[in-house]
PDB file of C-alpha atoms in Angstrom:
ATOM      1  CA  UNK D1358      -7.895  -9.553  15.073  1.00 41.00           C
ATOM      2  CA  UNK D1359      -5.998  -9.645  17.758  1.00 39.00           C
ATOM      3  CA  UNK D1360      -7.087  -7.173  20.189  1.00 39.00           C
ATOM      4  CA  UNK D1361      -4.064  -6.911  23.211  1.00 38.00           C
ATOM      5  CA  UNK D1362      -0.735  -5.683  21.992  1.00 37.00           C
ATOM      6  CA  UNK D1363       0.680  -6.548  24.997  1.00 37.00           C
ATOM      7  CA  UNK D1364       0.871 -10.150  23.657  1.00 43.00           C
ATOM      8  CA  UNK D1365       3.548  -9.215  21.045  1.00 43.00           C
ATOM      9  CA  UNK D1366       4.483  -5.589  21.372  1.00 42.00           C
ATOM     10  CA  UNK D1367       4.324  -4.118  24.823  1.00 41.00           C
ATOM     11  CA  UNK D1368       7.784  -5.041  25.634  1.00 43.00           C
ATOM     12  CA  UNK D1369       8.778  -3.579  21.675  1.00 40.00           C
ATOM     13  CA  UNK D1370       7.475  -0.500  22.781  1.00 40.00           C
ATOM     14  CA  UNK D1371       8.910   0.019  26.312  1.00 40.00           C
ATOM     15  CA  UNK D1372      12.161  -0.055  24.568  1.00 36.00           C
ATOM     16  CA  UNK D1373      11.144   2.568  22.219  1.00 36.00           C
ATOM     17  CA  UNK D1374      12.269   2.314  18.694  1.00 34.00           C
ATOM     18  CA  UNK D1375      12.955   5.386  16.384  1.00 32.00           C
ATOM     19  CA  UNK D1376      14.265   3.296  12.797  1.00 33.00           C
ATOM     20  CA  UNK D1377      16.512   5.174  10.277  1.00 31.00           C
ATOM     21  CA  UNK D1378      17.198   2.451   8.655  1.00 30.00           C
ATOM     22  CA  UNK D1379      18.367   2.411   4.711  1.00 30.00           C
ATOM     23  CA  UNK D1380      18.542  -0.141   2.055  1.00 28.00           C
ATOM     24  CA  UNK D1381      20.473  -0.503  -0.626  1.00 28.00           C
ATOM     25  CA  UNK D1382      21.156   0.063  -3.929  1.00 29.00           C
ATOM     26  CA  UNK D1383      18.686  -1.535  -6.646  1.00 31.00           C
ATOM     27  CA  UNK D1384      19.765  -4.818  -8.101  1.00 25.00           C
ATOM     28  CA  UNK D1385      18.116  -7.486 -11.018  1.00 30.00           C
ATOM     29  CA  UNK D1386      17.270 -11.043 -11.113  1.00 29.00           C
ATOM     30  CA  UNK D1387      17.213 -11.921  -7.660  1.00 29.00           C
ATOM     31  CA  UNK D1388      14.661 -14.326  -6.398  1.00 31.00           C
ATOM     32  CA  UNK D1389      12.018 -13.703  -4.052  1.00 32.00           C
ATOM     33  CA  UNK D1390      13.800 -15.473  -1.260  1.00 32.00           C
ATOM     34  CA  UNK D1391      16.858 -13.394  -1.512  1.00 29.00           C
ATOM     35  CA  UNK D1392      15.005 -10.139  -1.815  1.00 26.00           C
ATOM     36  CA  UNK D1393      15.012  -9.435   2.003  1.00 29.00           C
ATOM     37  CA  UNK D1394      18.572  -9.195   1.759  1.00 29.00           C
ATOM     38  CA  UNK D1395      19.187  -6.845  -1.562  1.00 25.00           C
ATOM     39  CA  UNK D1396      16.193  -4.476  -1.050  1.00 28.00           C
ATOM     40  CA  UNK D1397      16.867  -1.319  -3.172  1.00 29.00           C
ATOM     41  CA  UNK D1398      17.272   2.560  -2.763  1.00 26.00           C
ATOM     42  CA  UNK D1399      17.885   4.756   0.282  1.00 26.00           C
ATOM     43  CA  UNK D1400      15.122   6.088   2.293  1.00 27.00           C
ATOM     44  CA  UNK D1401      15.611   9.480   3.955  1.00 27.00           C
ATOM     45  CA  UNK D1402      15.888   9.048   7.406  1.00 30.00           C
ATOM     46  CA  UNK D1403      13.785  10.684  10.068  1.00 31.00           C
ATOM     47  CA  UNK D1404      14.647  13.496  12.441  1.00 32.00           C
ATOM     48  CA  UNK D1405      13.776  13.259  15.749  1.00 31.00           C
ATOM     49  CA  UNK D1406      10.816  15.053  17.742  1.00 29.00           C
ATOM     50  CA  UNK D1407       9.021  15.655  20.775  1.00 34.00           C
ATOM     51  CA  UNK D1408       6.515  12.751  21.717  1.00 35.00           C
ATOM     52  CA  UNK D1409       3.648  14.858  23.331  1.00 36.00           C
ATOM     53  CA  UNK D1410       0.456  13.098  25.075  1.00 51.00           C
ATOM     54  CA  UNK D1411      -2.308  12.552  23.156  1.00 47.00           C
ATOM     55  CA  UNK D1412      -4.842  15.101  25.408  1.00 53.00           C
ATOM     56  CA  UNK D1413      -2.556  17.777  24.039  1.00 58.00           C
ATOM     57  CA  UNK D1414      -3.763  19.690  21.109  1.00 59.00           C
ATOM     58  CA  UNK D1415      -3.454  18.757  17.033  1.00 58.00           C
ATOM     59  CA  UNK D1416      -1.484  21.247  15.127  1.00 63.00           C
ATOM     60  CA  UNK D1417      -3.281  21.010  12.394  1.00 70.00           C
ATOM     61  CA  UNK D1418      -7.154  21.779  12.381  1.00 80.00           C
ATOM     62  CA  UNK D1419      -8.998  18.203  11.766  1.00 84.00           C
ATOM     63  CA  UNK D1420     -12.202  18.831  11.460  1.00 82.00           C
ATOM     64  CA  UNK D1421     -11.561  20.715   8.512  1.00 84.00           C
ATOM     65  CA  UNK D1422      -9.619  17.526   6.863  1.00 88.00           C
ATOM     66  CA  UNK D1423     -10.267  14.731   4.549  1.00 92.00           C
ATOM     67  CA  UNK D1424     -13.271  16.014   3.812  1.00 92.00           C
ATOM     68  CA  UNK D1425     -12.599  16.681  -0.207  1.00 93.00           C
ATOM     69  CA  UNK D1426     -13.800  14.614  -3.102  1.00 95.00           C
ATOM     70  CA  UNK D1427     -10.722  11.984  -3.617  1.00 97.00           C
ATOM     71  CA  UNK D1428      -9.056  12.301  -6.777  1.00 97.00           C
ATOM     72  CA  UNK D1429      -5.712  10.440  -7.983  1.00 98.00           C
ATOM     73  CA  UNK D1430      -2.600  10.265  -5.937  1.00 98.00           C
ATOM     74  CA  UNK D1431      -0.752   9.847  -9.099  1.00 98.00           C
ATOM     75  CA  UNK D1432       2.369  12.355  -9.542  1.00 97.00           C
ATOM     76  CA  UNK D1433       2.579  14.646 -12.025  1.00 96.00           C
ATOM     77  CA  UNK D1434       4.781  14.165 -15.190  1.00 94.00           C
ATOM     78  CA  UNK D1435       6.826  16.576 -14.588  1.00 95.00           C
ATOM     79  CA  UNK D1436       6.728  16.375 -10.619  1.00 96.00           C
ATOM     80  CA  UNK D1437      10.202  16.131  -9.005  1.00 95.00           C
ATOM     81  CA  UNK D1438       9.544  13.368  -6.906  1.00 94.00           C
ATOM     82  CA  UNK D1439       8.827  10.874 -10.050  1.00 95.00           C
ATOM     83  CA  UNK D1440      11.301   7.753 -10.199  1.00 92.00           C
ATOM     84  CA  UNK D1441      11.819   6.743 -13.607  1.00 87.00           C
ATOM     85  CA  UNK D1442      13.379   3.406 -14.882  1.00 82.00           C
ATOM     86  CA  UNK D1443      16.713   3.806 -15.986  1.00 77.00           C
ATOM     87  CA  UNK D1444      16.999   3.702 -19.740  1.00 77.00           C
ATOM     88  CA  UNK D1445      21.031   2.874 -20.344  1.00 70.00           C
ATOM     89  CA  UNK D1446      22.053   2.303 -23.765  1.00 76.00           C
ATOM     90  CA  UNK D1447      24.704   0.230 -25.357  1.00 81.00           C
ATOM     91  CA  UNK D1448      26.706  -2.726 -24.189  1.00 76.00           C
ATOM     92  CA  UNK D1449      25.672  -1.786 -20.809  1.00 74.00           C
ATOM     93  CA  UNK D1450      21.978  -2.053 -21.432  1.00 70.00           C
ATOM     94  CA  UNK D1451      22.709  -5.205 -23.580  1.00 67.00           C
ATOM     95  CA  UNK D1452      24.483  -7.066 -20.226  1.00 67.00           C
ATOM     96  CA  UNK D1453      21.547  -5.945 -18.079  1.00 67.00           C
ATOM     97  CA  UNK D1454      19.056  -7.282 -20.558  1.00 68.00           C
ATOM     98  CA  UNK D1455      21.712 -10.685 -19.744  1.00 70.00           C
ATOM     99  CA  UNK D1456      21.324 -10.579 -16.203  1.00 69.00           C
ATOM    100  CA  UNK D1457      17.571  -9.895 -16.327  1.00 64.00           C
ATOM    101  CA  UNK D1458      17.522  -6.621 -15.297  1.00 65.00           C
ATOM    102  CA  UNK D1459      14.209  -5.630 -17.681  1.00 71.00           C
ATOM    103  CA  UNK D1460      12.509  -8.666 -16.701  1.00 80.00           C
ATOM    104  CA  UNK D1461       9.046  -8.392 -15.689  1.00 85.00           C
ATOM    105  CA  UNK D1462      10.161 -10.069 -11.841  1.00 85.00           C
ATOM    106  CA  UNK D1463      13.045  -7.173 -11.816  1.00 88.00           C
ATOM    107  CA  UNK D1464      10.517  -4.827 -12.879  1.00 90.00           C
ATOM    108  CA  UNK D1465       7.748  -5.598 -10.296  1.00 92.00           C
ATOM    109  CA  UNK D1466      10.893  -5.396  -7.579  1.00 93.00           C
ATOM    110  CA  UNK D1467      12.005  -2.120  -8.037  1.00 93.00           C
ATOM    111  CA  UNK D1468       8.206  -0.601  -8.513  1.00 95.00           C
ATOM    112  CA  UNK D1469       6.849  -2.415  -5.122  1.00 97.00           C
ATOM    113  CA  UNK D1470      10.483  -0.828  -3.456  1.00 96.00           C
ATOM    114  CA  UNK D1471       9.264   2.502  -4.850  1.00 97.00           C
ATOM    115  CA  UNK D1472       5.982   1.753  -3.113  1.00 98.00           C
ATOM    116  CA  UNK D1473       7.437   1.106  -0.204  1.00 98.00           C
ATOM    117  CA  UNK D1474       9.371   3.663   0.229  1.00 97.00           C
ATOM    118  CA  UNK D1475       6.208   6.096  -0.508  1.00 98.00           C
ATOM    119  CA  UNK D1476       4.626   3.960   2.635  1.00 98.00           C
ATOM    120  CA  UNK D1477       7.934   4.799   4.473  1.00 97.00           C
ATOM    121  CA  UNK D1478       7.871   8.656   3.845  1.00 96.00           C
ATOM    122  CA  UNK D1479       4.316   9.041   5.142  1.00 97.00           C
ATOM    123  CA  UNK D1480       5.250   7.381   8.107  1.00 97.00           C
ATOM    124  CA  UNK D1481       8.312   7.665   9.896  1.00 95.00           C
ATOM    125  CA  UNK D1482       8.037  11.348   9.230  1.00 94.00           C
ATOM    126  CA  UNK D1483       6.703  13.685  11.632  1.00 94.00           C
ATOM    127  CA  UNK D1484       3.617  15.023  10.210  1.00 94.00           C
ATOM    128  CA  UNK D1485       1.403  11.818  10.291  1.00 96.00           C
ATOM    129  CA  UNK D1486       1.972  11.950  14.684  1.00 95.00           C
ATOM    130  CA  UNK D1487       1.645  15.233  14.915  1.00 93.00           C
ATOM    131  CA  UNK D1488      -1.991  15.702  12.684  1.00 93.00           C
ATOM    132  CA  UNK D1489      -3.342  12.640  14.725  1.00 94.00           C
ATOM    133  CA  UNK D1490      -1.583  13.455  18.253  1.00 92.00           C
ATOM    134  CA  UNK D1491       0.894  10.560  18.364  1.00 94.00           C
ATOM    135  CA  UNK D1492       3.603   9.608  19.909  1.00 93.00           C
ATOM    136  CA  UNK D1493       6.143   7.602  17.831  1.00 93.00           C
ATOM    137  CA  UNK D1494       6.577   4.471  19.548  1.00 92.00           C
ATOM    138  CA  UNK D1495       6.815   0.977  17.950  1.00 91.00           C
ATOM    139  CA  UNK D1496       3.033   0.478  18.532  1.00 92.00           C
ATOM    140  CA  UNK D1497       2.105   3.825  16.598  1.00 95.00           C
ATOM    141  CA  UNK D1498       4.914   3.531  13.798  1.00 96.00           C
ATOM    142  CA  UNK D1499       4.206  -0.349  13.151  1.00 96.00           C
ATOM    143  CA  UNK D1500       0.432   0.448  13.494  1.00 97.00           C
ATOM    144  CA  UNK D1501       0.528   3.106  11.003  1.00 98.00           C
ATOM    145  CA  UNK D1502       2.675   1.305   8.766  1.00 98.00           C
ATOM    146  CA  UNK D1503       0.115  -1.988   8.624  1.00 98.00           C
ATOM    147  CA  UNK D1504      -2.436   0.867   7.725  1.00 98.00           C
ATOM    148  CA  UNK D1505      -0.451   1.844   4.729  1.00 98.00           C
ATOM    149  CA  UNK D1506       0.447  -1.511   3.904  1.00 98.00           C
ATOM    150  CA  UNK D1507      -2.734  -2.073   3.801  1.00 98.00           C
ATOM    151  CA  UNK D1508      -4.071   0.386   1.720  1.00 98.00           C
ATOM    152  CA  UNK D1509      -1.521  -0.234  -1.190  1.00 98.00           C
ATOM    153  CA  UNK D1510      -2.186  -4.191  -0.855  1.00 98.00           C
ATOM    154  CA  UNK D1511      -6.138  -3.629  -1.197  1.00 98.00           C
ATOM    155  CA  UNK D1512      -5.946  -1.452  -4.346  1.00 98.00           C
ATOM    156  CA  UNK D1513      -3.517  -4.299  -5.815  1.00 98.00           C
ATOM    157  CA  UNK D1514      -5.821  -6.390  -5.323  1.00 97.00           C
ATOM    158  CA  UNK D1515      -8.060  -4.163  -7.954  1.00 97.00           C
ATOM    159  CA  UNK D1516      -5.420  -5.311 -10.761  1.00 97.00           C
ATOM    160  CA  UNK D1517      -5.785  -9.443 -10.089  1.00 97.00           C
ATOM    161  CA  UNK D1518      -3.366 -11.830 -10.280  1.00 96.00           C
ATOM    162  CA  UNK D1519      -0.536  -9.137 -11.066  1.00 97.00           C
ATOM    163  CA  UNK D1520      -1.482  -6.939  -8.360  1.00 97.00           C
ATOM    164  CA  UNK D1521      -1.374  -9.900  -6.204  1.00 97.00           C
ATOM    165  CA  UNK D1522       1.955 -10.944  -7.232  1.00 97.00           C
ATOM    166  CA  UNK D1523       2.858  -7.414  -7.012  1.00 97.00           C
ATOM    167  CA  UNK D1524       1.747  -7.262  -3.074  1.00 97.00           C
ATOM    168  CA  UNK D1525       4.157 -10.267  -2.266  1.00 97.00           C
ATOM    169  CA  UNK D1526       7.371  -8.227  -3.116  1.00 97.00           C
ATOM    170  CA  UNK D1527       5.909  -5.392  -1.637  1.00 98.00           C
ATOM    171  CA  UNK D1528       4.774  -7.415   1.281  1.00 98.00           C
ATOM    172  CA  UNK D1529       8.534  -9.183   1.641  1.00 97.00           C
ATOM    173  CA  UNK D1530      10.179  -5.556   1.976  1.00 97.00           C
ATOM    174  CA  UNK D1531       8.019  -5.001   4.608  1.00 97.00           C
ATOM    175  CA  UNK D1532       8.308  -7.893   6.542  1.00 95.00           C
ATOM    176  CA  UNK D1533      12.645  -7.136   6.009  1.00 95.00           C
ATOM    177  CA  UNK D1534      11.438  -3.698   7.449  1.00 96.00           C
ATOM    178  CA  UNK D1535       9.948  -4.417  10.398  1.00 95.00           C
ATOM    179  CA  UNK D1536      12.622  -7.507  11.027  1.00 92.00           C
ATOM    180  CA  UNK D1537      15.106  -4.301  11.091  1.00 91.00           C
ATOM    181  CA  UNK D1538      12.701  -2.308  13.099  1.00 91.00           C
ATOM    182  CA  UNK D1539      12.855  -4.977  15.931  1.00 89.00           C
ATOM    183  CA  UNK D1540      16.217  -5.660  16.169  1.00 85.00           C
ATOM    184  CA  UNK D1541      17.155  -1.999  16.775  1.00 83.00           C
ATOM    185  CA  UNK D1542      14.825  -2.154  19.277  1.00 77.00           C
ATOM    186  CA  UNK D1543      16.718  -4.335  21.244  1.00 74.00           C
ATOM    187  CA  UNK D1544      14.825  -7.831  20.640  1.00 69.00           C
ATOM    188  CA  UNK D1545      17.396 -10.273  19.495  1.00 65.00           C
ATOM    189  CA  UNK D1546      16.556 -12.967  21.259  1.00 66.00           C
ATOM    190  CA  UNK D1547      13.187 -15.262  20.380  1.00 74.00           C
ATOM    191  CA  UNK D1548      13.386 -12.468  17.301  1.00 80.00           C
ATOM    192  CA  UNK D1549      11.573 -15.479  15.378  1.00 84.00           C
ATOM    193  CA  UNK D1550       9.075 -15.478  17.956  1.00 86.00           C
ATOM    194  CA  UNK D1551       8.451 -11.841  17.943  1.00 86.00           C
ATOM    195  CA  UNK D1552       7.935 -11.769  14.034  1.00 90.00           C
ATOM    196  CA  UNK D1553       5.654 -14.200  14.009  1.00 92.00           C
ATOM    197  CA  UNK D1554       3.171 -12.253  16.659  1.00 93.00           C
ATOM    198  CA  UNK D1555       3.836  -9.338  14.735  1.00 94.00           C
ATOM    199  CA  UNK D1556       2.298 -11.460  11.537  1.00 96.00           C
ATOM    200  CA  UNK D1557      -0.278 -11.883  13.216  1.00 96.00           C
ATOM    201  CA  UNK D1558      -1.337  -9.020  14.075  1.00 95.00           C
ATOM    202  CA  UNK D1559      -0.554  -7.820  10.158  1.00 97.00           C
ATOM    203  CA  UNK D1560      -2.723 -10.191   8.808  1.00 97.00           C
ATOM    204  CA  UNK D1561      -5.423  -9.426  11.804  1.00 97.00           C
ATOM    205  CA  UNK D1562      -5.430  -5.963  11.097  1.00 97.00           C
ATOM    206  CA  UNK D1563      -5.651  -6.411   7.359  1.00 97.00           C
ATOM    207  CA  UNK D1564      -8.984  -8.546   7.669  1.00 97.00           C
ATOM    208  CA  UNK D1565     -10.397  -6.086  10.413  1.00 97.00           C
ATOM    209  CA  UNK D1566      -9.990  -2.747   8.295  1.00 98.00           C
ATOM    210  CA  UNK D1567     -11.637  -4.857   4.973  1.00 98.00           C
ATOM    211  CA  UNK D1568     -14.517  -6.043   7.089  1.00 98.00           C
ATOM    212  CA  UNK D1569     -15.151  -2.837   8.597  1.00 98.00           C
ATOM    213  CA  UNK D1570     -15.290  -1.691   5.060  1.00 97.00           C
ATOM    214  CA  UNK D1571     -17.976  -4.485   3.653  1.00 97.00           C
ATOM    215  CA  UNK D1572     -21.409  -3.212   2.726  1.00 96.00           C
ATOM    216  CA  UNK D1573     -23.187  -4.673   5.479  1.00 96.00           C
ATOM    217  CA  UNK D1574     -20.560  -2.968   8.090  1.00 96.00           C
ATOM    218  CA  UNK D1575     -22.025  -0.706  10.591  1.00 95.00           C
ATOM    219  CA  UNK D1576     -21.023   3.018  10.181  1.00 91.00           C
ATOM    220  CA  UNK D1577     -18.810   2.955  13.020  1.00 94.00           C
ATOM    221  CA  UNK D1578     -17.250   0.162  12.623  1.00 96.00           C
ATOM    222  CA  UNK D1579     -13.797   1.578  10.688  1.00 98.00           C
ATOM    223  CA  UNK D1580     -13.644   4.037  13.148  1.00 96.00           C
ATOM    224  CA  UNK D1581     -13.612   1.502  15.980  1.00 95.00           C
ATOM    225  CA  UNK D1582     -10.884  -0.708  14.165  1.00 96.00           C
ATOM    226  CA  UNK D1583      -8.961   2.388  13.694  1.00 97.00           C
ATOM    227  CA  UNK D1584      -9.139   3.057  17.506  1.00 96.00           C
ATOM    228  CA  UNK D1585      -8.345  -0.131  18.468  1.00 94.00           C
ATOM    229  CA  UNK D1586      -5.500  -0.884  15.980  1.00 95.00           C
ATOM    230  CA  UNK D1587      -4.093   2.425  16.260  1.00 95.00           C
ATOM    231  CA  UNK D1588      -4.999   4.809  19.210  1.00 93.00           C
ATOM    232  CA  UNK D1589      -5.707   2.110  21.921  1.00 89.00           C
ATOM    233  CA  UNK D1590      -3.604   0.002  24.063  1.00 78.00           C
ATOM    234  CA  UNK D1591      -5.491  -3.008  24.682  1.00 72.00           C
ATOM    235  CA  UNK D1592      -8.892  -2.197  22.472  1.00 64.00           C
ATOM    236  CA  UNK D1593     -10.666  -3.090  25.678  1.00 68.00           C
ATOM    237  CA  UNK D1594     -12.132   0.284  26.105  1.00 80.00           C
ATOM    238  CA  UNK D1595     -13.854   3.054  23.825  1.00 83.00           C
ATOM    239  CA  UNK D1596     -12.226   6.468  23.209  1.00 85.00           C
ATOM    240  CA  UNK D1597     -13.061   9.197  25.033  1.00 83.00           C
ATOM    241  CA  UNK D1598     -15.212  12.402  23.333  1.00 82.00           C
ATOM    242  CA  UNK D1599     -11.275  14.298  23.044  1.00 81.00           C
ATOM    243  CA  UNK D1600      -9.583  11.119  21.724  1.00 89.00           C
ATOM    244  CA  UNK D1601     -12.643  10.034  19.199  1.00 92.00           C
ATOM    245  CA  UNK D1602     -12.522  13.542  17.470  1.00 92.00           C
ATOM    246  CA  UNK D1603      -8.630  12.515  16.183  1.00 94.00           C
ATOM    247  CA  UNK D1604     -10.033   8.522  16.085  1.00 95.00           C
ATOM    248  CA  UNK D1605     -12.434   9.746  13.070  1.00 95.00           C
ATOM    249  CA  UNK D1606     -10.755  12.038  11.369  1.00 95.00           C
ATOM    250  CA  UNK D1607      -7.927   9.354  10.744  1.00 97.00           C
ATOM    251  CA  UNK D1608     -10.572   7.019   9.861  1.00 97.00           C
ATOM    252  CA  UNK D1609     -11.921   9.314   7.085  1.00 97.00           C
ATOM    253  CA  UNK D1610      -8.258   9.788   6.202  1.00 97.00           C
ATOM    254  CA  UNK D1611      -7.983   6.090   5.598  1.00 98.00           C
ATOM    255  CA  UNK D1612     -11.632   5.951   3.769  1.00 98.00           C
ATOM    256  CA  UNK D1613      -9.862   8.964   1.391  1.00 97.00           C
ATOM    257  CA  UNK D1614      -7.065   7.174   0.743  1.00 98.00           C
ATOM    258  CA  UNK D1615      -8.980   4.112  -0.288  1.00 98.00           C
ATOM    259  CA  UNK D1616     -10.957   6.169  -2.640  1.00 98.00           C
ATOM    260  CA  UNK D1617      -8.065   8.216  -4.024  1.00 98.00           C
ATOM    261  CA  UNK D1618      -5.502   5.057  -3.881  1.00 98.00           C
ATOM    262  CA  UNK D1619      -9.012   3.390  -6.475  1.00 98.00           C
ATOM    263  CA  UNK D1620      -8.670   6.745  -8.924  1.00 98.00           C
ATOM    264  CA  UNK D1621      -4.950   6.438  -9.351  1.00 98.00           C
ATOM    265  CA  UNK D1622      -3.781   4.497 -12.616  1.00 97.00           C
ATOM    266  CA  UNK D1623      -2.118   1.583 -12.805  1.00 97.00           C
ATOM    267  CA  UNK D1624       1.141   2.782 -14.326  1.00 96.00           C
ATOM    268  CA  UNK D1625       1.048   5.146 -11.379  1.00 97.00           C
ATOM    269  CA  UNK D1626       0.654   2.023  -8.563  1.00 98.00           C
ATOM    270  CA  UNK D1627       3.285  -0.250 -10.119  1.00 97.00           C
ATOM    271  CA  UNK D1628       5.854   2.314 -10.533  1.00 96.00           C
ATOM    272  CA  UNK D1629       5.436   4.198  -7.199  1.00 97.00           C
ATOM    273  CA  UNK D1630       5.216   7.140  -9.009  1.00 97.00           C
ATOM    274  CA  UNK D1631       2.254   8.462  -6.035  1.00 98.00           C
ATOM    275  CA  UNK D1632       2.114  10.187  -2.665  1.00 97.00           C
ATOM    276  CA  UNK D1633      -0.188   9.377   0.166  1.00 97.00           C
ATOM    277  CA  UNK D1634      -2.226  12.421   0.602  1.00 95.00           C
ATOM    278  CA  UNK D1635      -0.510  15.419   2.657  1.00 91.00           C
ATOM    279  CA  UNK D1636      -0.326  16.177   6.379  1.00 88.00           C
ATOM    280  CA  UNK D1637       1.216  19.453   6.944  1.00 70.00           C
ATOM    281  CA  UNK D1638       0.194  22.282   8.770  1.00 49.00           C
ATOM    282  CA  UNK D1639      -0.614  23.723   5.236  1.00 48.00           C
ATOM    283  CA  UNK D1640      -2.869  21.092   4.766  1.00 39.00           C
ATOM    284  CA  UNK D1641      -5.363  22.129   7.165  1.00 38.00           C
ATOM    285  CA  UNK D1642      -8.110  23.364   5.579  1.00 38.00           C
ATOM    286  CA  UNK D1643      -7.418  20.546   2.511  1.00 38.00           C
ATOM    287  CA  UNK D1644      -5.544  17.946   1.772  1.00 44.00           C
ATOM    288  CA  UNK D1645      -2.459  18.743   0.103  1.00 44.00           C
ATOM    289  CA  UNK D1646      -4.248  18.236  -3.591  1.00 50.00           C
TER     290      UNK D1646
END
C-alpha cells in the first residue's frame, strides 16, 4: 500500500475538487473499451457545505452506530428508489433485441452503472463527512470512494467468474469517474501520469483493507488501514484518542457493510437495486434499517 499521498494526490487536493459531474443516458452493445465514453444515467449532483476541522464535533452520536446485527441492503419491492429494466414492447423491443440491448454484456453494463451510482450517492453527499468529521477534499472523496469500490468489488467476488466480470464494468466507470474528478481539478497536464498513481493507490488500498480482514489479522489492523487510507495524511503517525474514536467507528461501518453487502441477494447486487447503510442524523442511535 502505498502509504504517502503526497506522491500522487497532495497537489489534487490543494486545488480542491468538489465533482458534480453527470453521465449520460444508458445505451446497448457497446464494448468495454468504449464504455468510458457512453456511461449511463444522471447522478444527482451534490450541494455544497461547510468543510469543518476534524477536532470539531460529529453530528451524529457514533458510539451508538454500526453496532446492529447486519442484515440485507437489498431494496424493497416496492421501495421508490428501485431501477427496473425497461420492458418495451413491439417493434421497438424487437430493434433493441437487434442492437443487443438484452444481451447479457448490456445487461451487466447498466446493473454495474446502477452500482455505481449507489457508490456515488453515499459519497459525494454530505452525510458520510459530516458522521466521520470530514472535510471533502479530493483525498477524503477519492478515499471514500476506493472504500466503496471496494466493498461492492469484494462481495462480487462471492458470485465467481460473473461477479468478476461484473467488477470490470463497474471498475471501468470508476476509473472514467475519477479521470473526470481530476480534470476538474485542474490537472490536465501529465493527467496520464496522475491516473496511474491514483491506480496505484486503488489497487494498494484494495489489498490493505482484504488483508486487514484475513483470519490471522490482528484486531486492529482494519482500523489502522482505515486511518491511514482515510483520516491520515501521510500514515506516518497514529491517531490521536479524539481522532481514533471517529477512526473505529468508520471501521466498524466498513466491517457492517461487508457483512450486510454478504446477506444481500444476488439479483439485488447485479441490478443495483441496494443502498449502503444510512448516515443521517436520524441514524444515530441505528443504522437507517
Amino acid at each position: 500500500m502505498l502509504q504517502r499521498w503526497s506522491k500522487a494526490i497532495t497537489h489534487i487536493s490543494k486545488i480542491g475538487c468538489q465533482s458534480n459531474m453527470k453521465f449520460g443516458k444508458d445505451i446497448c452493445g457497446v464494448t468495454r473499451q468504449s464504455y468510458a465514453k457512453v456511461a449511463a444515467a444522471s447522478v444527482p449532483t451534490t450541494a455544497d457545505f461547510k468543510e469543518k476541522d476534524f477536532t470539531s464535533e460529529p453530528k451524529v452520536n457514533l458510539d451508538k452506530m454500526f453496532w446492529a446485527k447486519p442484515c440485507s441492503l437489498a431494496l424493497a419491492k416496492d421501495s421508490p428508489l428501485r431501477i427496473e429494466e425497461p420492458n418495451f414492447e413491439g417493434f421497438k423491443r424487437f430493434f433493441l433485441r437487434l442492437m443487443l440491448f438484452y444481451s447479457k454484456q448490456s445487461k451487466s453494463i447498466r446493473g454495474a452503472n446502477v452500482v455505481y451510482r449507489r457508490i456515488i450517492s453515499q459519497v459525494d453527499k454530505p452525510p458520510i463527512y459530516e458522521a466521520f468529521n470530514l472535510e471533502k477534499t479530493f483525498k477524503t472523496t477519492f478515499s471514500l470512494l476506493v472504500l466503496h469500490m471496494w466493498l461492492c468489488l469484494r462481495r462480487l467476488k462471492q458470485e465467481g467468474k460473473e461477479g468478476v466480470e461484473f467488477g470490470q464494468y463497474l471498475y471501468e466507470m470508476y476509473n472514467h469517474d475519477v479521470e473526470l474528478r481530476v480534470s476538474k481539478a485542474g490537472v490536465n497536464l501529465l493527467l496520464t501520469k496522475w491516473m496511474k498513481d491514483l491506480e496505484k493507490i486503488f489497487y494498494g488500498n484494495i489489498v490493505a483493507y482484504d488483508a486487514a480482514l484475513l483470519p490471522e489479522a490482528k484486531p486492529n489492523d482494519f482500523t489502522h488501514v482505515i486511518w491511514r487510507n482515510i483520516f491520515s495524511d501521510d500514515g506516518s503517525s497514529p491517531p490521536d484518542d479524539a481522532a481514533l474514536r471517529t477512526v473505529q467507528a468508520m471501521a466498524r461501518y466498513a466491517r457492517r457493510e461487508v457483512s450486510c453487502l454478504s446477506l444481500t441477494d444476488k439479483e439485488a447486487i447485479f441490478s443495483g437495486n441496494f443502498t449502503f447503510t444510512a448516515l443521517k442524523e436520524k441514524a444515530t442511535s441505528a443504522e437507517g434499517h
